[in-house]
């Protein structure tokens, strides 16, 4: 298990380094932030002074080495707009993002898993078809479309909920429902597939043939085995919490990391964009690492395969 965990930790570190490198190179090659922030009408001397102040006049490889060197100490640069540390701006927004994404995750799991289990246990019935039809509609509808529909119905037509802002807990309802709907649909379909696969295994038929009651077969044999692959989709959803909130936060004017990312990209605030991408990458990699370790703990065959591969 130690070798398995070590290999996954090394892989996680390399992934974060790759994301930081990719973001750094792409942002530098996509245009000159000095021209956007200073405007093209600014005197050439002012633009040159701006580039020098932010180290943009140096070769790309020098900028990269300086960036990585500072990042190892926790310094991800300062905002080109207000001069504040970029990581501080990002971490200030994280609580607002988690305030809608964590309840949305609970909604995904709380609705999706029971719906998927029920659909699997009642396969090809009317309830199963209805559940799967709703799940297809839920995960195929783009989040911004669902957000606009919810605003039109509950904010504009009925007037029950506010359309945007973050002044009170009630403002979080529509963003949470928007984020949770698609995830619940995906979770329901995935859980149903996992359950159907397990229910078709010989040991399930053997347990039933021995006289074990069906509820006991489901609780003792089907659910634990179906839970192992379900860990994967839950880990993916945890990893995508921050990144998945970008569109929803923009639509509902929610002051989270996603909205900050949109603003930073529009303003070409390189340090802030890089800090956000680093935080998102670290979050997703940590979630995937947790899933890998959980897999290794739940299924010894995974550890054996990893050890054999190394």
Short mmCIF file of C-alpha atoms in Angstrom, two decimals:
data_model
loop_
_atom_site.label_atom_id
_atom_site.label_comp_id
_atom_site.label_asym_id
_atom_site.label_seq_id
_atom_site.Cartn_x
_atom_site.Cartn_y
_atom_site.Cartn_z
CA UNK A 1 0.00 0.00 0.00
CA UNK A 2 2.91 2.36 0.71
CA UNK A 3 4.35 1.87 -2.77
CA UNK A 4 0.91 2.34 -4.28
CA UNK A 5 0.35 5.59 -2.36
CA UNK A 6 3.84 6.89 -3.21
CA UNK A 7 3.35 6.31 -6.94
CA UNK A 8 0.01 8.11 -6.87
CA UNK A 9 1.50 11.06 -4.95
CA UNK A 10 4.31 11.41 -7.51
CA UNK A 11 1.80 11.27 -10.33
CA UNK A 12 -0.34 13.93 -8.63
CA UNK A 13 2.65 16.25 -8.25
CA UNK A 14 3.64 15.84 -11.90
CA UNK A 15 0.07 16.55 -12.99
CA UNK A 16 -0.06 19.81 -11.06
CA UNK A 17 3.32 20.84 -12.49
CA UNK A 18 2.08 20.08 -16.01
CA UNK A 19 -1.07 22.17 -15.51
CA UNK A 20 0.94 25.10 -14.14
CA UNK A 21 3.37 24.89 -17.07
CA UNK A 22 0.61 24.61 -19.65
CA UNK A 23 -1.31 27.56 -18.18
CA UNK A 24 1.83 29.68 -18.00
CA UNK A 25 2.83 29.07 -21.63
CA UNK A 26 -0.65 29.46 -23.12
CA UNK A 27 -1.39 32.68 -21.24
CA UNK A 28 1.93 34.21 -22.30
CA UNK A 29 1.44 33.26 -25.95
CA UNK A 30 -2.19 34.43 -26.15
CA UNK A 31 -1.34 38.13 -26.16
CA UNK A 32 0.38 41.01 -24.42
CA UNK A 33 -1.40 41.92 -21.16
CA UNK A 34 0.35 45.30 -21.15
CA UNK A 35 -1.58 46.43 -24.22
CA UNK A 36 -4.93 45.50 -22.66
CA UNK A 37 -4.28 46.90 -19.21
CA UNK A 38 -2.47 50.04 -20.38
CA UNK A 39 -4.48 50.31 -23.66
CA UNK A 40 -2.94 50.64 -27.10
CA UNK A 41 -3.09 54.44 -26.83
CA UNK A 42 -0.69 54.54 -23.89
CA UNK A 43 2.78 56.01 -24.52
CA UNK A 44 5.38 53.39 -25.54
CA UNK A 45 7.46 54.38 -22.52
CA UNK A 46 4.57 53.57 -20.16
CA UNK A 47 3.98 50.20 -21.82
CA UNK A 48 7.69 49.37 -21.64
CA UNK A 49 7.77 50.39 -17.97
CA UNK A 50 4.75 48.15 -17.26
CA UNK A 51 6.40 45.18 -18.96
CA UNK A 52 9.59 45.74 -16.98
CA UNK A 53 7.73 46.11 -13.69
CA UNK A 54 6.02 42.76 -14.20
CA UNK A 55 9.00 41.01 -15.78
CA UNK A 56 7.27 40.60 -19.15
CA UNK A 57 10.28 41.85 -21.11
CA UNK A 58 12.37 38.83 -20.12
CA UNK A 59 12.57 35.65 -22.24
CA UNK A 60 9.76 33.21 -21.66
CA UNK A 61 12.02 30.58 -20.10
CA UNK A 62 13.31 33.09 -17.54
CA UNK A 63 9.76 34.11 -16.65
CA UNK A 64 8.83 30.43 -16.26
CA UNK A 65 11.74 29.56 -13.99
CA UNK A 66 11.02 32.62 -11.84
CA UNK A 67 7.33 31.67 -11.65
CA UNK A 68 8.04 28.06 -10.62
CA UNK A 69 10.69 29.20 -8.14
CA UNK A 70 8.30 31.62 -6.44
CA UNK A 71 5.42 29.10 -6.57
CA UNK A 72 7.43 26.60 -4.52
CA UNK A 73 7.42 29.17 -1.71
CA UNK A 74 3.70 29.86 -2.02
CA UNK A 75 4.13 33.08 -4.00
CA UNK A 76 1.95 32.99 -7.11
CA UNK A 77 2.47 36.60 -8.05
CA UNK A 78 0.35 39.70 -7.61
CA UNK A 79 -2.71 40.91 -9.42
CA UNK A 80 -1.85 43.26 -12.26
CA UNK A 81 -5.02 45.18 -11.50
CA UNK A 82 -4.73 46.01 -7.80
CA UNK A 83 -1.32 44.64 -6.75
CA UNK A 84 -2.69 42.21 -4.17
CA UNK A 85 -1.30 38.67 -3.91
CA UNK A 86 -3.12 36.54 -6.46
CA UNK A 87 -3.54 33.56 -4.16
CA UNK A 88 -5.21 35.79 -1.54
CA UNK A 89 -7.78 36.95 -4.09
CA UNK A 90 -8.53 33.36 -5.00
CA UNK A 91 -8.77 31.99 -1.47
CA UNK A 92 -11.15 34.81 -0.51
CA UNK A 93 -13.58 33.47 -3.12
CA UNK A 94 -13.27 29.78 -2.24
CA UNK A 95 -15.78 29.85 0.68
CA UNK A 96 -18.45 31.39 -1.57
CA UNK A 97 -17.90 28.69 -4.18
CA UNK A 98 -18.01 25.89 -1.59
CA UNK A 99 -21.20 27.39 -0.16
CA UNK A 100 -23.06 26.35 -3.31
CA UNK A 101 -20.99 23.42 -4.57
CA UNK A 102 -20.97 21.33 -1.38
CA UNK A 103 -24.77 21.43 -0.97
CA UNK A 104 -25.01 20.69 -4.70
CA UNK A 105 -22.77 17.63 -4.20
CA UNK A 106 -25.02 16.45 -1.36
CA UNK A 107 -28.00 16.93 -3.68
CA UNK A 108 -26.31 14.88 -6.42
CA UNK A 109 -25.55 12.00 -4.07
CA UNK A 110 -28.78 12.20 -2.07
CA UNK A 111 -30.99 12.04 -5.16
CA UNK A 112 -28.84 10.26 -7.72
CA UNK A 113 -27.80 7.15 -5.78
CA UNK A 114 -31.27 6.24 -4.40
CA UNK A 115 -32.83 6.90 -7.82
CA UNK A 116 -30.25 4.71 -9.55
CA UNK A 117 -30.70 1.89 -7.04
CA UNK A 118 -34.49 2.04 -7.33
CA UNK A 119 -34.33 2.05 -11.13
CA UNK A 120 -31.99 -0.97 -11.15
CA UNK A 121 -34.17 -2.95 -8.76
CA UNK A 122 -37.24 -2.15 -10.89
CA UNK A 123 -35.64 -2.57 -14.30
CA UNK A 124 -37.84 -2.04 -17.37
CA UNK A 125 -40.77 -0.86 -15.29
CA UNK A 126 -42.59 2.42 -15.79
CA UNK A 127 -40.74 3.95 -12.82
CA UNK A 128 -37.40 2.91 -14.31
CA UNK A 129 -38.21 4.51 -17.66
CA UNK A 130 -39.39 7.72 -16.03
CA UNK A 131 -36.27 7.92 -13.85
CA UNK A 132 -33.93 7.35 -16.80
CA UNK A 133 -35.84 9.81 -19.01
CA UNK A 134 -35.48 12.48 -16.35
CA UNK A 135 -31.80 11.67 -15.93
CA UNK A 136 -31.19 11.98 -19.68
CA UNK A 137 -32.93 15.36 -19.71
CA UNK A 138 -30.97 16.44 -16.64
CA UNK A 139 -27.45 15.77 -17.89
CA UNK A 140 -28.01 16.74 -21.55
CA UNK A 141 -29.34 20.20 -20.76
CA UNK A 142 -26.51 22.78 -20.56
CA UNK A 143 -26.16 24.33 -17.13
CA UNK A 144 -26.63 27.89 -18.38
CA UNK A 145 -29.88 26.89 -20.10
CA UNK A 146 -31.18 25.23 -16.93
CA UNK A 147 -30.11 28.29 -14.92
CA UNK A 148 -32.02 30.63 -17.22
CA UNK A 149 -35.10 28.39 -17.11
CA UNK A 150 -35.04 28.33 -13.30
CA UNK A 151 -34.65 32.11 -13.17
CA UNK A 152 -37.53 32.58 -15.61
CA UNK A 153 -39.84 30.28 -13.64
CA UNK A 154 -38.98 30.88 -9.99
CA UNK A 155 -37.63 34.43 -10.05
CA UNK A 156 -39.41 36.20 -12.88
CA UNK A 157 -42.75 34.40 -13.21
CA UNK A 158 -43.44 33.21 -9.67
CA UNK A 159 -41.24 35.68 -7.79
CA UNK A 160 -40.38 33.12 -5.14
CA UNK A 161 -36.60 33.35 -5.30
CA UNK A 162 -34.03 36.05 -6.13
CA UNK A 163 -32.43 35.85 -9.57
CA UNK A 164 -28.90 36.84 -8.60
CA UNK A 165 -26.61 38.04 -5.83
CA UNK A 166 -25.43 36.55 -2.55
CA UNK A 167 -27.07 38.72 0.09
CA UNK A 168 -28.78 35.89 1.98
CA UNK A 169 -28.90 32.07 2.09
CA UNK A 170 -32.01 32.09 -0.08
CA UNK A 171 -29.92 33.48 -2.94
CA UNK A 172 -28.00 30.19 -3.04
CA UNK A 173 -31.05 28.01 -3.79
CA UNK A 174 -31.15 28.43 -7.56
CA UNK A 175 -27.37 28.01 -8.04
CA UNK A 176 -27.42 24.87 -5.87
CA UNK A 177 -30.34 23.35 -7.77
CA UNK A 178 -28.70 24.18 -11.10
CA UNK A 179 -25.41 22.55 -10.10
CA UNK A 180 -27.07 19.57 -8.45
CA UNK A 181 -29.53 18.62 -11.20
CA UNK A 182 -27.06 17.46 -13.85
CA UNK A 183 -24.89 15.69 -11.28
CA UNK A 184 -27.87 13.85 -9.81
CA UNK A 185 -28.84 12.69 -13.29
CA UNK A 186 -25.34 11.38 -14.02
CA UNK A 187 -25.14 9.72 -10.62
CA UNK A 188 -28.51 8.00 -11.14
CA UNK A 189 -27.50 6.52 -14.51
CA UNK A 190 -24.08 5.43 -13.27
CA UNK A 191 -25.48 3.84 -10.10
CA UNK A 192 -28.15 2.02 -12.10
CA UNK A 193 -25.53 0.58 -14.47
CA UNK A 194 -23.28 -0.48 -11.58
CA UNK A 195 -26.17 -2.14 -9.76
CA UNK A 196 -27.38 -3.98 -12.87
CA UNK A 197 -23.90 -5.31 -13.50
CA UNK A 198 -23.61 -6.61 -9.93
CA UNK A 199 -27.12 -8.07 -9.91
CA UNK A 200 -26.19 -10.16 -12.94
CA UNK A 201 -23.21 -11.81 -11.22
CA UNK A 202 -23.29 -15.53 -10.32
CA UNK A 203 -22.78 -14.92 -6.60
CA UNK A 204 -26.02 -12.94 -6.49
CA UNK A 205 -27.93 -15.88 -8.01
CA UNK A 206 -26.10 -18.26 -5.69
CA UNK A 207 -27.09 -16.26 -2.62
CA UNK A 208 -30.72 -16.22 -3.75
CA UNK A 209 -30.62 -19.96 -4.44
CA UNK A 210 -29.43 -20.59 -0.88
CA UNK A 211 -32.62 -19.02 0.42
CA UNK A 212 -31.24 -15.63 1.40
CA UNK A 213 -34.03 -13.06 1.25
CA UNK A 214 -33.85 -10.57 -1.60
CA UNK A 215 -33.53 -7.47 0.64
CA UNK A 216 -30.61 -9.16 2.41
CA UNK A 217 -28.99 -10.09 -0.92
CA UNK A 218 -29.22 -6.48 -2.05
CA UNK A 219 -27.97 -5.03 1.23
CA UNK A 220 -25.17 -7.54 1.93
CA UNK A 221 -23.91 -8.36 -1.58
CA UNK A 222 -25.18 -6.01 -4.29
CA UNK A 223 -24.81 -2.60 -2.67
CA UNK A 224 -21.24 -3.03 -1.31
CA UNK A 225 -19.94 -4.27 -4.67
CA UNK A 226 -21.78 -1.62 -6.66
CA UNK A 227 -20.35 1.04 -4.35
CA UNK A 228 -16.77 0.43 -5.53
CA UNK A 229 -17.21 1.81 -9.09
CA UNK A 230 -19.53 4.52 -7.76
CA UNK A 231 -16.56 5.92 -5.84
CA UNK A 232 -15.08 6.95 -9.19
CA UNK A 233 -17.96 9.18 -10.23
CA UNK A 234 -18.20 10.70 -6.75
CA UNK A 235 -14.49 11.52 -6.87
CA UNK A 236 -14.91 13.09 -10.28
CA UNK A 237 -17.77 15.24 -8.99
CA UNK A 238 -15.76 16.34 -5.96
CA UNK A 239 -12.86 17.22 -8.23
CA UNK A 240 -15.03 19.27 -10.56
CA UNK A 241 -16.76 21.26 -7.81
CA UNK A 242 -14.74 24.46 -8.29
CA UNK A 243 -14.31 24.24 -12.06
CA UNK A 244 -17.95 23.33 -12.63
CA UNK A 245 -19.21 26.47 -10.91
CA UNK A 246 -17.80 28.92 -13.48
CA UNK A 247 -20.91 29.18 -15.66
CA UNK A 248 -23.40 29.04 -12.80
CA UNK A 249 -21.60 31.71 -10.78
CA UNK A 250 -21.54 33.98 -13.82
CA UNK A 251 -25.25 33.55 -14.53
CA UNK A 252 -26.30 34.14 -10.93
CA UNK A 253 -23.64 36.82 -10.19
CA UNK A 254 -22.36 34.64 -7.35
CA UNK A 255 -19.06 36.00 -5.94
CA UNK A 256 -17.04 32.79 -6.16
CA UNK A 257 -13.88 31.52 -7.83
CA UNK A 258 -15.64 30.90 -11.14
CA UNK A 259 -16.78 34.47 -11.49
CA UNK A 260 -13.30 35.70 -10.51
CA UNK A 261 -11.82 33.50 -13.24
CA UNK A 262 -14.07 35.02 -15.90
CA UNK A 263 -13.14 38.52 -14.74
CA UNK A 264 -9.42 37.74 -14.59
CA UNK A 265 -9.42 36.24 -18.09
CA UNK A 266 -11.26 39.26 -19.49
CA UNK A 267 -8.75 41.60 -17.82
CA UNK A 268 -5.71 39.48 -18.80
CA UNK A 269 -4.71 39.35 -15.14
CA UNK A 270 -2.16 36.57 -15.63
CA UNK A 271 -1.19 35.94 -12.02
CA UNK A 272 -4.80 35.61 -10.88
CA UNK A 273 -5.70 33.27 -13.75
CA UNK A 274 -2.65 31.11 -13.03
CA UNK A 275 -3.47 30.99 -9.32
CA UNK A 276 -7.06 29.97 -10.03
CA UNK A 277 -6.01 27.23 -12.45
CA UNK A 278 -3.46 25.98 -9.92
CA UNK A 279 -6.10 25.82 -7.18
CA UNK A 280 -8.56 24.04 -9.48
CA UNK A 281 -5.87 21.58 -10.60
CA UNK A 282 -4.78 20.92 -7.03
CA UNK A 283 -8.39 20.34 -5.99
CA UNK A 284 -9.09 17.94 -8.87
CA UNK A 285 -5.81 16.06 -8.46
CA UNK A 286 -6.42 15.72 -4.70
CA UNK A 287 -9.89 14.31 -5.35
CA UNK A 288 -8.55 11.82 -7.91
CA UNK A 289 -5.75 10.88 -5.51
CA UNK A 290 -8.30 10.23 -2.78
CA UNK A 291 -10.27 8.03 -5.19
CA UNK A 292 -7.14 6.08 -6.15
CA UNK A 293 -6.24 5.51 -2.51
CA UNK A 294 -9.81 4.50 -1.71
CA UNK A 295 -9.73 2.05 -4.61
CA UNK A 296 -6.46 0.61 -3.36
CA UNK A 297 -7.93 0.20 0.11
CA UNK A 298 -11.25 -1.27 -1.06
CA UNK A 299 -9.85 -3.55 -3.75
CA UNK A 300 -6.42 -5.20 -3.12
CA UNK A 301 -6.27 -6.15 -6.81
CA UNK A 302 -5.70 -2.50 -7.68
CA UNK A 303 -2.67 -2.37 -5.36
CA UNK A 304 -1.34 -5.57 -6.86
CA UNK A 305 -1.70 -4.25 -10.41
CA UNK A 306 0.04 -1.00 -9.48
CA UNK A 307 2.90 -2.85 -7.79
CA UNK A 308 3.29 -5.16 -10.78
CA UNK A 309 3.34 -2.16 -13.15
CA UNK A 310 6.18 -0.57 -11.15
#
